[in-house]
Amino acid sequence: MASTPGSDGKSKVPVPAHFSCPVSMELMVDPVMVVTGHTYDRPFIQRWLESGNKTCPVTGIKLRSLELTPNFALRMAIQDWATANGIVLNTSSLTSVMEKAVVNTAGEGEEGAAGGCSSVPHSVIEGHDEIVWAVEATARHLFSASADKTIRVWDTTTRRCLHVLEEHTRPVLSLAVSERHAKLFSGSYDCSIRVWDLNTYRRVKSLHGHTDAVRALAVCGDVLFSGSYDSTVRAFDINTLKPLKVLEGHTEPVRTLAVLAGKLFSGSYDKTVRVWDAVSLESLAVLEGHTDAVRALTASPVEECNYVFSGSDDATVRVWDANSFNCVAVFDGHADNVRVLTADSKHLYSGSWDKTIRVWDMRTLQCVKVLEGHVEAVLALTVMRSHLISGSYDTTVRFWNTESFTCVGKFEGHEDAVRVLTSTGEDAETVYSGSYDGSIGFWSTPVPATGAPNAAPAPAASATASLSDAMSSLNVGGPPAAAS
């Protein structure tokens, strides 16, 4: 029977067998059940799954699902027993009823993949009832918008939902945050924009005028811009929340917006990118060249590279000089629609329906790498400290080291396509994902495992070894399954 130190720190208190984890043989703090009905302490079963094993440790039966369900009844019983025996439990990182298992399957039969771990556990949490269409983040909060007509506000430290904003009458498609103005903006299929106070999370005002879905939002200075399926862009004064102007010219839905150097760029299904002065709101240029819908825009974060990039269903990316409005390069290579673009201080990254990500040097404007691994379309990209993160229709989130361009993490946790990703920028330590299944993912900076390119020894290695030893001692259902 396992034992644990009593309140005096010396005497040992026997732990009831049903309170002990079958893996660690220690008192459980966060008991969770696998689909076979067996209960384990979460950190140990999580490491077991992330080591590549997909069987129940006690029975050896293959798990038809990797979901972990908190055993709240047992948790309460353990907490009551611990209190009665003067034992203090560390409950700071207990799971919620909505949390799912996250498994790192990097390296499973993939050439060049390097397994990694995180200093802070990743988690995928159920929240929305339908597709998550947009996510935006600040240092303290994450905002997610969904087809379930709501916006959820999450604490990025505790990873808990703080507020549910319910005013839209149709799916919410777009978000923008202005911390300087303490406002959150949400655009919806109901043709409206809702303005929310970031201190009280109460609606301040509803902005109307569009006659179709509000698909994109952007803030530049004191102006909010909205792009709509009604083919227009509208400008609103953020301080007064009054309409300023309707920017007309596109002949088909406006899909995407980007801001650079006091200019607004709008991309449309009409195959063009239009440029507007963000102060005078006058039209400056119409950028033509794409032969199909423009779905993605992003601006270079590097001041010396004054470029705006556009991605299109014509499978190309075009590079536009933000001063002269000339097309200075056309990036060919993708075999299908370019769905998403993101950039860091060195590279532009383009994700495509062809399942690949292409890496383009921001200064030479040359393709330096093609990242392969996803088995379905790449739908989302973002950057964090020394990493590119990608989300796909294949339901996985992948981490790519931006020095070696190797895959250092492939995470399963979402049960449907990963539709959107966001972070607070290139120095961010956390990335957030939204999925077709309505769940929200929290992903931390990975720590390379031993043997990965440029890797330092992984802190979790000894824990994994201890786990293997513990599993061997069970001697139930045969030896531990090897990582596939």
Short mmCIF file of N, CA, C and O in Angstrom, two decimals, residues 420-473:
data_model
loop_
_atom_site.label_atom_id
_atom_site.label_comp_id
_atom_site.label_asym_id
_atom_site.label_seq_id
_atom_site.Cartn_x
_atom_site.Cartn_y
_atom_site.Cartn_z
N VAL A 420 -8.65 28.27 -36.91
CA VAL A 420 -7.98 29.55 -36.68
C VAL A 420 -6.91 29.41 -35.61
O VAL A 420 -6.99 28.56 -34.72
N LEU A 421 -5.89 30.25 -35.70
CA LEU A 421 -4.81 30.34 -34.72
C LEU A 421 -4.50 31.80 -34.46
O LEU A 421 -4.64 32.64 -35.36
N THR A 422 -4.03 32.10 -33.26
CA THR A 422 -3.56 33.45 -32.98
C THR A 422 -2.53 33.41 -31.86
O THR A 422 -2.44 32.44 -31.10
N SER A 423 -1.75 34.49 -31.77
CA SER A 423 -0.82 34.70 -30.66
C SER A 423 -0.69 36.20 -30.49
O SER A 423 -1.28 36.98 -31.25
N THR A 424 0.09 36.62 -29.51
CA THR A 424 0.30 38.06 -29.32
C THR A 424 1.51 38.56 -30.11
O THR A 424 1.90 39.72 -29.97
N GLY A 425 2.11 37.70 -30.94
CA GLY A 425 3.21 38.14 -31.78
C GLY A 425 4.41 37.21 -31.74
O GLY A 425 4.37 36.13 -31.15
N GLU A 426 5.46 37.65 -32.38
CA GLU A 426 6.65 36.82 -32.55
C GLU A 426 7.32 36.45 -31.22
O GLU A 426 8.00 35.43 -31.13
N ASP A 427 7.13 37.25 -30.18
CA ASP A 427 7.73 36.96 -28.88
C ASP A 427 6.79 36.21 -27.94
O ASP A 427 7.11 35.99 -26.78
N ALA A 428 5.64 35.84 -28.44
CA ALA A 428 4.65 35.16 -27.60
C ALA A 428 5.15 33.81 -27.12
O ALA A 428 5.92 33.13 -27.80
N GLU A 429 4.68 33.40 -25.96
CA GLU A 429 5.02 32.09 -25.42
C GLU A 429 3.82 31.15 -25.44
O GLU A 429 3.95 29.97 -25.08
N THR A 430 2.67 31.64 -25.88
CA THR A 430 1.47 30.80 -25.97
C THR A 430 0.74 31.11 -27.28
O THR A 430 0.70 32.25 -27.72
N VAL A 431 0.19 30.05 -27.86
CA VAL A 431 -0.61 30.17 -29.07
C VAL A 431 -1.99 29.58 -28.77
O VAL A 431 -2.12 28.66 -27.97
N TYR A 432 -3.00 30.12 -29.45
CA TYR A 432 -4.38 29.69 -29.21
C TYR A 432 -5.01 29.24 -30.52
O TYR A 432 -4.78 29.83 -31.57
N SER A 433 -5.81 28.18 -30.44
CA SER A 433 -6.45 27.63 -31.64
C SER A 433 -7.95 27.50 -31.44
O SER A 433 -8.43 27.31 -30.32
N GLY A 434 -8.68 27.58 -32.53
CA GLY A 434 -10.12 27.36 -32.53
C GLY A 434 -10.46 26.34 -33.59
O GLY A 434 -9.88 26.34 -34.69
N SER A 435 -11.39 25.45 -33.30
CA SER A 435 -11.67 24.31 -34.17
C SER A 435 -13.11 24.26 -34.64
O SER A 435 -14.01 24.87 -34.05
N TYR A 436 -13.31 23.47 -35.68
CA TYR A 436 -14.66 23.20 -36.16
C TYR A 436 -15.49 22.50 -35.09
O TYR A 436 -16.72 22.55 -35.13
N ASP A 437 -14.84 21.82 -34.13
CA ASP A 437 -15.60 21.12 -33.10
C ASP A 437 -16.00 22.04 -31.95
O ASP A 437 -16.60 21.60 -30.96
N GLY A 438 -15.67 23.33 -32.05
CA GLY A 438 -16.05 24.30 -31.03
C GLY A 438 -15.07 24.44 -29.88
O GLY A 438 -15.25 25.28 -29.00
N SER A 439 -14.01 23.64 -29.88
CA SER A 439 -13.06 23.66 -28.78
C SER A 439 -11.98 24.72 -28.99
O SER A 439 -11.72 25.17 -30.11
N ILE A 440 -11.33 25.09 -27.89
CA ILE A 440 -10.25 26.08 -27.87
C ILE A 440 -8.98 25.41 -27.38
O ILE A 440 -8.99 24.71 -26.35
N GLY A 441 -7.87 25.61 -28.10
CA GLY A 441 -6.59 25.03 -27.71
C GLY A 441 -5.64 26.08 -27.16
O GLY A 441 -5.59 27.21 -27.65
N PHE A 442 -4.91 25.70 -26.11
CA PHE A 442 -3.87 26.54 -25.51
C PHE A 442 -2.55 25.79 -25.68
O PHE A 442 -2.40 24.66 -25.18
N TRP A 443 -1.60 26.39 -26.38
CA TRP A 443 -0.35 25.70 -26.74
C TRP A 443 0.84 26.53 -26.29
O TRP A 443 0.94 27.71 -26.62
N SER A 444 1.75 25.91 -25.54
CA SER A 444 2.88 26.63 -24.97
C SER A 444 4.15 26.39 -25.76
O SER A 444 4.25 25.46 -26.55
N THR A 445 5.14 27.25 -25.52
CA THR A 445 6.41 27.13 -26.21
C THR A 445 7.01 25.74 -25.98
O THR A 445 7.18 25.33 -24.83
N PRO A 446 7.30 24.99 -27.03
CA PRO A 446 7.84 23.65 -26.84
C PRO A 446 9.29 23.66 -26.40
O PRO A 446 10.05 24.55 -26.78
N VAL A 447 9.64 22.67 -25.59
CA VAL A 447 11.03 22.46 -25.19
C VAL A 447 11.53 21.26 -25.99
O VAL A 447 10.98 20.17 -25.87
N PRO A 448 12.55 21.43 -26.85
CA PRO A 448 13.00 20.31 -27.69
C PRO A 448 13.40 19.10 -26.87
O PRO A 448 14.03 19.23 -25.82
N ALA A 449 13.03 17.93 -27.37
CA ALA A 449 13.44 16.69 -26.73
C ALA A 449 14.88 16.38 -27.07
O ALA A 449 15.44 16.89 -28.03
N THR A 450 15.52 15.52 -26.28
CA THR A 450 16.89 15.12 -26.53
C THR A 450 17.01 14.52 -27.93
O THR A 450 16.22 13.66 -28.30
N GLY A 451 17.97 14.98 -28.68
CA GLY A 451 18.17 14.45 -30.02
C GLY A 451 17.57 15.31 -31.10
O GLY A 451 17.85 15.13 -32.27
N ALA A 452 16.72 16.26 -30.72
CA ALA A 452 16.16 17.16 -31.72
C ALA A 452 17.24 18.13 -32.15
O ALA A 452 18.18 18.41 -31.43
N PRO A 453 17.13 18.69 -33.35
CA PRO A 453 18.12 19.62 -33.82
C PRO A 453 18.28 20.78 -32.86
O PRO A 453 17.32 21.36 -32.39
N ASN A 454 19.53 21.13 -32.55
CA ASN A 454 19.86 22.23 -31.65
C ASN A 454 19.21 22.10 -30.28
O ASN A 454 18.89 23.06 -29.62
N ALA A 455 18.96 20.85 -29.86
CA ALA A 455 18.19 20.65 -28.64
C ALA A 455 19.06 20.62 -27.40
O ALA A 455 20.16 20.12 -27.40
N ALA A 456 18.49 21.18 -26.35
CA ALA A 456 19.06 21.00 -25.02
C ALA A 456 18.38 19.78 -24.41
O ALA A 456 17.32 19.37 -24.86
N PRO A 457 18.96 19.18 -23.39
CA PRO A 457 18.33 18.03 -22.77
C PRO A 457 16.93 18.40 -22.30
O PRO A 457 16.72 19.44 -21.69
N ALA A 458 15.98 17.51 -22.54
CA ALA A 458 14.59 17.80 -22.20
C ALA A 458 14.33 17.51 -20.74
O ALA A 458 14.65 16.45 -20.24
N PRO A 459 13.70 18.47 -20.02
CA PRO A 459 13.41 18.27 -18.61
C PRO A 459 12.52 17.07 -18.36
O PRO A 459 12.55 16.49 -17.30
N ALA A 460 11.67 16.71 -19.34
CA ALA A 460 10.72 15.64 -19.11
C ALA A 460 11.31 14.26 -19.32
O ALA A 460 10.65 13.25 -19.10
N ALA A 461 12.57 14.16 -19.74
CA ALA A 461 13.13 12.85 -20.06
C ALA A 461 13.14 11.92 -18.86
O ALA A 461 12.77 10.75 -18.95
N SER A 462 13.57 12.42 -17.70
CA SER A 462 13.63 11.56 -16.53
C SER A 462 12.24 11.13 -16.11
O SER A 462 12.03 10.02 -15.64
N ALA A 463 11.26 12.04 -16.27
CA ALA A 463 9.89 11.70 -15.92
C ALA A 463 9.38 10.59 -16.81
O ALA A 463 8.67 9.68 -16.37
N THR A 464 9.74 10.66 -18.11
CA THR A 464 9.31 9.62 -19.03
C THR A 464 9.94 8.29 -18.67
O THR A 464 9.30 7.24 -18.72
N ALA A 465 11.22 8.32 -18.29
CA ALA A 465 11.87 7.08 -17.90
C ALA A 465 11.21 6.49 -16.66
O ALA A 465 10.97 5.28 -16.58
N SER A 466 10.89 7.35 -15.69
CA SER A 466 10.22 6.87 -14.48
C SER A 466 8.87 6.29 -14.83
O SER A 466 8.43 5.29 -14.24
N LEU A 467 8.20 6.89 -15.79
CA LEU A 467 6.91 6.39 -16.21
C LEU A 467 7.04 4.99 -16.79
O LEU A 467 6.27 4.10 -16.47
N SER A 468 8.06 4.79 -17.65
CA SER A 468 8.26 3.47 -18.25
C SER A 468 8.52 2.43 -17.18
O SER A 468 8.00 1.30 -17.24
N ASP A 469 9.32 2.80 -16.16
CA ASP A 469 9.60 1.86 -15.08
C ASP A 469 8.32 1.51 -14.34
O ASP A 469 8.07 0.35 -14.00
N ALA A 470 7.52 2.53 -14.09
CA ALA A 470 6.28 2.30 -13.36
C ALA A 470 5.33 1.41 -14.16
O ALA A 470 4.68 0.53 -13.61
N MET A 471 5.27 1.62 -15.47
CA MET A 471 4.39 0.82 -16.30
C MET A 471 4.83 -0.63 -16.34
O MET A 471 4.03 -1.56 -16.34
N SER A 472 6.16 -0.84 -16.38
CA SER A 472 6.67 -2.20 -16.40
C SER A 472 6.28 -2.96 -15.14
O SER A 472 6.00 -4.15 -15.16
N SER A 473 6.25 -2.23 -14.00
CA SER A 473 5.95 -2.88 -12.74
C SER A 473 4.51 -3.33 -12.64
O SER A 473 4.18 -4.16 -11.80
#
